[in-house]
Coordinates of N, CA and C in Angstrom, one line a residue:
M1 N 77.6 113.3 96.4 CA 77.2 114.4 97.2 C 76.5 113.8 98.4
I2 N 75.1 113.2 97.8 CA 74.5 112.5 99.0 C 75.7 111.8 100.5
G3 N 76.0 110.8 99.3 CA 77.3 110.2 99.6 C 77.7 110.7 101.4
D4 N 78.7 111.9 101.2 CA 79.5 112.8 101.3 C 78.3 113.1 103.3
V5 N 77.3 114.3 102.6 CA 76.4 114.2 103.4 C 76.4 113.1 104.5
R6 N 75.6 111.5 104.1 CA 75.7 110.8 105.3 C 76.7 110.5 106.5
R7 N 78.0 110.6 105.2 CA 79.2 110.4 105.9 C 79.5 111.6 107.1
L8 N 79.1 112.4 107.1 CA 79.1 113.7 108.0 C 79.0 113.3 108.5
K9 N 77.0 113.4 108.5 CA 76.4 113.1 109.9 C 76.8 111.8 110.4
H10 N 76.4 110.9 109.5 CA 77.5 109.6 111.3 C 78.7 110.4 111.6
M11 N 79.8 110.6 111.3 CA 81.0 111.0 112.0 C 80.8 112.4 112.5
T12 N 79.8 112.6 112.6 CA 79.5 113.5 114.0 C 79.7 112.1 115.7
S13 N 78.8 111.8 115.0 CA 78.8 111.1 116.2 C 79.4 109.4 116.2
L14 N 80.0 108.8 115.8 CA 80.6 108.1 116.2 C 82.6 107.7 116.0
P15 N 83.5 108.9 116.5 CA 84.3 109.0 116.8 C 84.2 109.1 117.8
H16 N 82.4 110.6 118.4 CA 83.1 110.4 120.2 C 82.4 108.4 121.0
E17 N 81.7 107.9 119.4 CA 81.1 105.9 120.1 C 82.6 105.8 120.0
K18 N 82.7 105.7 118.9 CA 84.8 104.2 120.0 C 85.1 105.7 120.6
A19 N 85.8 106.4 120.7 CA 86.5 107.2 122.4 C 86.0 107.2 122.8
E20 N 84.6 106.8 123.7 CA 83.9 106.4 124.7 C 84.1 104.6 125.2
M21 N 84.3 104.1 124.4 CA 84.5 102.6 124.1 C 85.9 102.8 124.3
I22 N 86.6 103.5 123.7 CA 88.0 102.7 124.2 C 88.6 103.3 125.7
R23 N 87.1 104.3 126.0 CA 87.6 104.9 127.8 C 87.4 103.7 128.2
R24 N 85.9 102.9 127.9 CA 85.3 102.1 128.6 C 86.2 100.1 128.8
F25 N 86.4 100.9 127.6 CA 88.1 99.5 127.6 C 89.0 99.5 129.1
A26 N 89.8 100.9 128.7 CA 91.2 100.9 129.8 C 90.0 101.0 131.2
R27 N 88.8 101.5 131.4 CA 88.2 101.6 132.8 C 88.0 99.8 132.9
N28 N 88.0 99.5 132.5 CA 87.4 98.2 132.4 C 88.1 96.8 132.7
Y29 N 89.6 96.8 131.4 CA 90.2 96.0 131.2 C 92.3 96.4 131.8
R30 N 91.6 97.9 131.7 CA 93.2 97.6 132.0 C 93.1 98.9 134.4
D31 N 92.2 98.6 134.5 CA 92.0 99.6 135.1 C 93.0 101.1 135.1
A32 N 92.7 102.1 134.5 CA 93.3 103.3 133.5 C 91.3 103.8 133.5
D33 N 91.3 105.4 134.7 CA 89.9 106.0 133.5 C 91.1 107.4 133.7
I34 N 90.6 106.8 131.6 CA 91.4 108.2 131.2 C 90.5 109.6 130.4
S35 N 91.2 110.4 130.5 CA 90.5 111.5 129.8 C 90.8 112.4 128.5
Y36 N 89.7 112.9 128.3 CA 90.3 113.4 126.1 C 91.4 114.7 126.5
D37 N 92.3 113.3 126.6 CA 93.8 114.8 127.9 C 94.7 114.7 126.7
R38 N 95.6 115.2 127.7 CA 97.1 114.7 127.3 C 97.4 113.2 127.9
G39 N 97.4 113.1 129.7 CA 96.9 112.1 129.9 C 96.0 111.0 129.6
G40 N 95.6 111.2 128.7 CA 94.9 110.1 128.2 C 95.2 110.1 126.5
I41 N 96.6 110.9 126.1 CA 97.1 110.4 124.3 C 99.0 109.2 125.2
E42 N 98.7 110.0 127.2 CA 99.7 109.5 126.8 C 99.1 107.6 127.0
W43 N 97.9 106.7 127.8 CA 97.6 105.9 127.9 C 98.3 105.1 126.3
L44 N 97.2 106.4 125.3 CA 97.0 105.5 124.3 C 98.7 105.5 124.1
G45 N 99.2 106.1 124.1 CA 100.5 105.6 123.5 C 101.5 104.5 124.3
E46 N 100.8 104.6 124.7 CA 101.6 103.1 126.1 C 100.5 101.7 125.0
F47 N 99.3 102.1 124.9 CA 98.4 100.8 124.6 C 99.0 100.1 122.9
V48 N 99.2 101.5 123.2 CA 99.4 100.8 121.3 C 100.7 100.5 121.7
D49 N 101.7 100.2 121.7 CA 103.1 99.6 121.7 C 103.1 98.2 122.4
S50 N 102.0 98.7 124.0 CA 101.9 97.7 124.1 C 101.0 96.0 122.6
L51 N 100.8 96.8 121.9 CA 99.3 96.0 120.6 C 101.1 95.5 119.6
R52 N 102.0 95.9 119.6 CA 102.5 95.6 118.1 C 102.6 94.9 118.7
D53 N 103.7 93.7 119.1 CA 103.8 92.3 119.0 C 103.2 91.4 119.5
K54 N 101.9 92.0 119.8 CA 101.4 90.8 119.5 C 99.3 90.6 119.5
A55 N 99.4 91.0 118.1 CA 98.0 91.4 117.2 C 98.6 91.4 115.5
T56 N 97.9 90.2 115.4 CA 98.1 90.3 113.7 C 98.1 91.5 113.5
D57 N 98.9 91.7 112.6 CA 97.6 92.9 111.8 C 96.1 93.8 111.4
L58 N 95.8 92.3 111.1 CA 94.5 92.4 110.1 C 93.9 92.5 111.6
E59 N 94.4 92.5 112.8 CA 93.8 92.3 114.7 C 93.8 93.8 114.9
N60 N 94.9 94.6 114.5 CA 95.6 96.3 114.8 C 95.6 96.6 114.4
E61 N 94.6 96.8 111.9 CA 93.6 97.7 111.7 C 92.7 97.6 112.1
R62 N 91.9 96.3 112.8 CA 90.4 96.5 113.5 C 90.5 97.4 114.1
R63 N 91.2 97.8 114.9 CA 91.2 99.1 116.4 C 92.0 100.2 115.8
I64 N 93.3 100.0 114.7 CA 93.1 101.6 114.2 C 92.4 102.8 114.6
F65 N 91.0 102.7 113.7 CA 90.4 103.3 113.8 C 89.7 103.5 114.9
A66 N 89.3 103.3 116.1 CA 88.7 103.2 117.1 C 89.7 103.8 118.3
L67 N 90.9 103.4 117.8 CA 91.7 104.2 118.6 C 91.8 105.5 118.4
G68 N 92.4 105.7 116.6 CA 92.5 107.3 115.9 C 91.4 107.8 116.1
C69 N 89.6 107.6 116.4 CA 88.8 108.4 117.2 C 89.1 108.8 119.1
F70 N 90.0 108.3 119.4 CA 90.2 108.7 120.9 C 91.3 109.5 121.1
F71 N 92.1 109.6 119.9 CA 93.3 110.4 120.0 C 92.1 111.8 118.7
G72 N 91.8 111.7 117.7 CA 91.0 113.3 117.6 C 89.6 113.7 118.6
V73 N 89.1 112.6 119.6 CA 88.2 113.3 120.2 C 89.6 113.7 121.7
C74 N 90.0 113.3 121.6 CA 91.0 114.0 123.2 C 91.6 115.6 121.5
L75 N 92.1 115.7 120.7 CA 92.0 116.5 119.8 C 90.8 118.0 120.5
E76 N 90.2 117.4 119.5 CA 88.4 118.0 119.6 C 88.5 118.6 121.2
E77 N 88.6 118.2 122.1 CA 88.2 118.4 123.9 C 89.8 119.6 123.9
T78 N 90.7 119.1 123.7 CA 92.5 119.8 124.0 C 92.1 121.3 123.8
V79 N 92.4 121.2 122.2 CA 92.5 121.8 120.8 C 91.1 123.2 120.3
G80 N 90.3 121.9 120.0 CA 89.5 122.5 119.1 C 90.0 122.4 117.6
G81 N 88.2 122.6 116.9 CA 89.1 122.1 115.9 C 87.6 121.4 114.6
A82 N 88.4 120.8 113.7 CA 87.9 120.1 112.6 C 87.8 119.2 111.5
W83 N 86.6 118.2 111.5 CA 87.2 116.7 111.2 C 86.8 117.1 109.3
N84 N 88.0 116.9 108.6 CA 87.9 117.2 107.2 C 88.1 116.1 105.9
L85 N 86.9 115.9 105.3 CA 87.0 115.2 104.6 C 87.8 114.9 103.4
V86 N 88.9 115.5 102.7 CA 90.0 115.6 101.9 C 90.1 114.0 101.2
E87 N 90.0 114.1 99.7 CA 89.7 112.5 99.0 C 89.8 111.1 99.3
D88 N 88.6 111.6 101.0 CA 88.2 109.7 100.7 C 88.7 109.5 102.2
N89 N 90.1 111.0 102.6 CA 90.3 110.0 104.8 C 90.4 111.9 105.0
W90 N 89.9 111.5 106.9 CA 89.1 112.5 107.7 C 90.6 112.6 108.2
K91 N 91.1 113.9 108.3 CA 91.9 114.1 108.5 C 90.9 115.5 109.7
F92 N 92.0 116.2 111.2 CA 91.9 117.0 111.7 C 92.9 118.1 111.9
V93 N 91.7 119.0 112.8 CA 92.9 120.9 111.2 C 92.1 122.1 112.8
S94 N 93.0 122.8 113.1 CA 92.3 123.0 114.2 C 93.5 124.1 114.0
G95 N 93.2 125.6 114.2 CA 94.5 126.5 114.7 C 95.4 127.6 112.8
N96 N 97.2 126.6 114.3 CA 97.5 127.8 112.8 C 98.0 125.8 111.9
S97 N 97.3 124.4 112.7 CA 98.4 123.9 112.4 C 97.8 123.8 110.3
C98 N 98.4 122.5 109.9 CA 98.0 122.5 108.8 C 96.9 120.5 109.3
G99 N 97.6 120.2 109.7 CA 96.2 119.2 109.6 C 97.0 117.3 110.1
I100 N 96.6 116.8 110.5 CA 96.5 116.0 111.6 C 95.9 114.9 111.1
D101 N 96.0 113.3 110.8 CA 96.1 112.7 110.5 C 95.4 111.4 110.8
P102 N 94.7 111.6 112.6 CA 94.8 110.7 113.6 C 95.1 108.8 113.9
F103 N 94.1 108.9 112.4 CA 94.1 106.7 112.2 C 95.5 106.5 111.9
E104 N 96.7 108.1 110.9 CA 97.3 107.3 111.1 C 99.2 107.7 112.0
C105 N 98.8 108.2 112.8 CA 99.2 108.7 113.2 C 99.7 107.4 114.8
V106 N 98.4 106.2 115.0 CA 97.9 105.6 115.6 C 98.6 104.5 114.4
R107 N 98.6 104.6 113.7 CA 99.1 102.9 112.8 C 100.7 103.6 113.1
S108 N 101.2 104.1 112.7 CA 102.4 104.6 112.7 C 102.5 104.0 113.8
Q109 N 102.6 104.4 114.5 CA 103.1 104.0 116.2 C 102.8 102.3 116.4
L110 N 102.1 101.4 116.2 CA 101.3 100.6 115.8 C 102.3 99.8 115.1
R111 N 103.3 100.1 113.9 CA 104.0 99.7 112.6 C 105.2 99.5 113.1
T112 N 105.7 101.0 113.5 CA 106.9 100.9 113.7 C 107.7 101.4 115.8
N113 N 109.1 100.5 116.2 CA 109.9 100.8 116.8 C 110.6 102.8 116.8
R114 N 109.6 103.5 116.0 CA 110.8 105.1 115.7 C 110.0 105.6 117.0
P115 N 111.0 106.6 117.2 CA 110.5 107.9 118.8 C 109.2 108.3 118.6
A116 N 108.9 108.2 116.9 CA 107.6 109.6 116.9 C 106.3 108.7 117.2
S117 N 105.2 109.3 118.2 CA 104.6 108.3 118.6 C 103.5 109.6 118.4
V118 N 101.9 108.6 118.7 CA 100.3 109.9 119.2 C 100.8 111.1 119.6
L119 N 101.6 110.8 121.1 CA 102.4 111.9 121.8 C 102.7 112.9 121.2
A120 N 103.7 112.5 120.6 CA 104.4 113.6 120.0 C 104.2 114.6 119.3
A121 N 102.8 113.8 118.9 CA 102.5 114.2 117.3 C 101.0 115.3 118.6
F122 N 101.0 114.8 119.1 CA 99.5 115.5 119.8 C 100.4 117.2 120.6
D123 N 101.4 116.8 121.1 CA 102.6 117.6 121.9 C 103.1 118.2 119.9
A124 N 102.6 118.4 118.9 CA 102.8 119.0 118.2 C 102.5 120.0 117.9
F125 N 101.0 119.5 117.1 CA 100.3 119.7 117.3 C 99.7 120.8 117.4
E126 N 98.9 120.6 120.1 CA 98.8 121.7 120.4 C 99.7 122.4 120.2
K127 N 101.7 122.4 120.3 CA 101.5 124.0 120.4 C 101.8 124.6 119.2
G128 N 101.5 123.5 117.5 CA 101.4 124.4 116.9 C 100.0 124.5 116.3
T129 N 98.8 125.3 117.6 CA 97.6 125.5 117.2 C 97.5 126.6 117.7
S130 N 98.6 126.3 119.4 CA 98.3 127.7 119.6 C 98.5 129.4 120.0
M131 N 98.5 129.7 118.7 CA 99.0 130.7 117.6 C 98.0 131.9 116.4
S132 N 96.3 130.8 116.8 CA 95.3 131.3 115.8 C 94.5 130.3 116.3
D133 N 93.2 130.7 116.1 CA 92.1 130.3 115.7 C 91.6 129.8 114.8
E134 N 92.4 129.8 113.7 CA 91.7 130.2 111.6 C 92.8 129.1 111.3
P135 N 92.2 127.9 110.9 CA 93.5 126.8 110.3 C 94.0 127.6 108.8
R136 N 95.1 127.3 109.3 CA 96.6 128.1 108.5 C 95.7 127.3 106.9
N137 N 96.0 125.9 107.0 CA 94.8 125.8 105.4 C 93.7 125.5 105.4
A138 N 92.3 125.9 105.1 CA 91.5 126.5 104.9 C 90.9 126.0 104.0
P139 N 89.9 124.6 104.6 CA 89.2 123.7 103.3 C 88.9 124.1 101.8
E140 N 88.2 123.7 101.1 CA 88.2 123.9 100.0 C 87.0 124.5 98.9
P141 N 86.5 125.1 98.6 CA 85.3 125.0 98.3 C 84.1 123.5 97.4
G142 N 83.5 122.8 98.4 CA 83.5 121.2 98.0 C 83.6 120.3 98.8
E143 N 84.4 120.7 100.1 CA 85.2 120.1 101.1 C 84.3 119.9 101.7
A144 N 84.2 118.7 102.5 CA 83.1 118.6 103.4 C 84.3 118.6 104.7
V145 N 83.6 119.6 105.6 CA 84.8 119.9 107.0 C 83.2 119.8 107.4
L146 N 84.1 119.3 109.0 CA 82.6 119.3 110.1 C 83.4 119.7 111.8
S147 N 82.8 120.9 112.4 CA 83.5 122.0 113.0 C 83.6 121.2 114.6
S148 N 84.1 120.7 115.5 CA 83.5 119.8 116.3 C 84.1 122.0 117.6
R149 N 84.1 123.4 117.1 CA 83.9 123.8 117.8 C 82.3 124.6 117.7
D150 N 81.4 125.3 118.6 CA 80.0 126.3 117.7 C 81.1 127.4 118.9
S151 N 80.1 128.6 119.4 CA 80.6 129.3 120.3 C 80.7 129.3 121.5
N152 N 79.7 128.2 121.9 CA 80.0 127.5 123.1 C 81.2 127.2 123.6
G153 N 82.0 127.1 123.0 CA 83.2 125.6 123.0 C 83.2 124.0 122.6
P154 N 83.4 123.3 122.4 CA 83.9 121.7 122.6 C 82.1 121.2 121.6
A155 N 82.6 120.8 120.2 CA 81.2 120.1 120.1 C 81.0 117.9 121.6
R156 N 80.2 117.8 121.6 CA 79.7 116.8 123.3 C 78.9 116.0 121.6

């Protein structure tokens, strides 16, 4: 339980720190000023595609966490929601959605040439959350939950 509390405190700031790192990288090395919105997700998808054949699996695994954090923060800022820790895996849940693993979405696009992409996942998640403010799959008692919104809007 104490380990979960530490991880929860760490996860309240870490995704935002990593997402800001990705924004700085995009601005400084890719001449792109990206935001936490659909345009940022479009850039993310193109960037992930550019990495597919240029880096080793180990190099890409190191990038997945930061890129997944950027994806998750885009979800927070666009649709709101909560980070849920389920069986040592983070998922992002919001509205009428059953949840999404932003890290697995990035990993999947990075490893395959399939048409499924972070942009398609973002669009599907956003569409699924537009009907309700309550998560369809509420966390079970004892599950760790981080809310990204309070009554004043998205957490910063």
